[in-house]
Amino acid sequence: MYKLALSISILVLFHQSSKPNTYIEWGFYGHRLINRLAVFTLPPELIGFYKKHIEYISEHAIDPDKRRYTVKAEAIRHYIDLDHWLHNSMDSLPDDYALAMLQFSDFIVYTTHDSFPLFTETDHQQDSSNHLQFSEPVVAYFSPNECILTVVQFRKIFNSYLLPEYDPDLWTTDLHIFNEYLDIKPGHARLLIKDTFSQHGILPYNFKKVYQQLVRAFSEKEISKILRLSAEIGHYLGDAHVPLHTSKNYNGQLTDQIGIHAFWESRIPELFAEQDFDFVVGPANYIDDVNSYIWRLIYESHSFVAGLLEKEKQLSQSYPFDKQYCFESRGSATVKLPCKKYAALYYQSLNDQVEQRMRKSIQGLGSLWLSAWIEAGQPDLINLSTKPIITDLTEVIDSNSKELIDPVRNHE
């Protein structure tokens, strides 16, 4: 029965994805498929609720991509350039956003006549330290009760007051947010965050936040939030499984392989998923540490980057150039795409890599839904299903997000 339901669901989705004017992408077709099939990994306590809302869960899988062009903070949530930070086996990134910002960015205090660091440079740069020391000018200006701030205290301030003010153009807020530790009145000084970290992507950091929001939505039995966050965490999980979402060479632009991103995540599924991919995956399992899970996944995805680039490079140099790309009609447009025979050779050289990443996404998403529900105390979802649903495609997690001015990276 499980396999039959999956087969019917897959056939329906392939039929929907083949409509005119549709270009099948991981970003649309793939994300919808992952969300839809994840429903069938769930145990009896959850599958009834999710099957009832399977169309919503599937359709809203692409909402984060839609927001990338209207919300400044959205684009950086879809990737992380690990190879910008990790240059040898000894390098690592903090698995907490606040700690990463402390290590790689600057926090500058501005008064009417002066500017100076919030923390001493030594503590600022030591991500392993459990304490932060206010700089001498901060002590002189604002006579703090304690010259030391714990990392736990800073993380609370960062998540509660600094993150909601995020703006890649000018990230600033009133220093009064530290009034519990500094003798300062509103309007007397500003804090500027010189963020040199987030532009390289925050996918795993945002993932942790969205998961926590999903747990809270289950706890509060907010059906609209449960559905929206269930759909959206599926999108971010799918992105985390795509190797090129973890690299600064995200579209082969650094190795003369422009277009490889769409080749891997769009063209291959379009040509081979229906016929060759096996989407019958195992049941969802409880994940006891979601933060560790997403970081392991990110590093795993990144381990495939060099190989997929090398295989495409070798193939492109050995296969006749005039037979690598073909023109196909897509609705009213004619587009240049990797030819089917050429794509088949690349697909075979990857040893089912694309299929395996999609399969892992499906089972992983079901496991995340299950884990969030368990962490929330396993609320009854049967009666919850009768509550009205607010369906707002444009709703965003951050209530104060601002419109975009500059274009975003166009591969995620």
CSV table of N, CA and C in Angstrom, one decimal, residues 22 39 49 76 117 183 250 255 295:
chain,number,residue,atom,x,y,z
A,22,THR,N,6.4,25.2,-18.2
A,22,THR,CA,7.1,24.8,-17.0
A,22,THR,C,8.5,24.3,-17.3
A,39,VAL,N,5.8,13.0,3.0
A,39,VAL,CA,4.6,12.7,3.7
A,39,VAL,C,4.4,11.2,4.0
A,49,PHE,N,-2.6,13.8,9.1
A,49,PHE,CA,-2.6,15.3,9.1
A,49,PHE,C,-1.9,15.8,7.8
A,76,ILE,N,20.6,34.6,1.4
A,76,ILE,CA,21.8,34.0,2.2
A,76,ILE,C,21.3,32.8,2.9
A,117,PRO,N,35.4,49.7,19.3
A,117,PRO,CA,34.9,48.3,19.3
A,117,PRO,C,34.1,48.1,20.6
A,183,ASP,N,25.5,51.2,31.5
A,183,ASP,CA,24.7,52.3,32.0
A,183,ASP,C,24.5,53.3,30.8
A,250,TYR,N,29.6,28.1,-7.1
A,250,TYR,CA,28.3,27.6,-7.1
A,250,TYR,C,27.8,27.3,-8.5
A,255,THR,N,35.7,27.9,-12.6
A,255,THR,CA,36.4,26.8,-13.3
A,255,THR,C,36.0,26.7,-14.7
A,295,TRP,N,24.6,20.1,10.2
A,295,TRP,CA,26.0,20.4,9.9
A,295,TRP,C,26.7,19.2,9.3
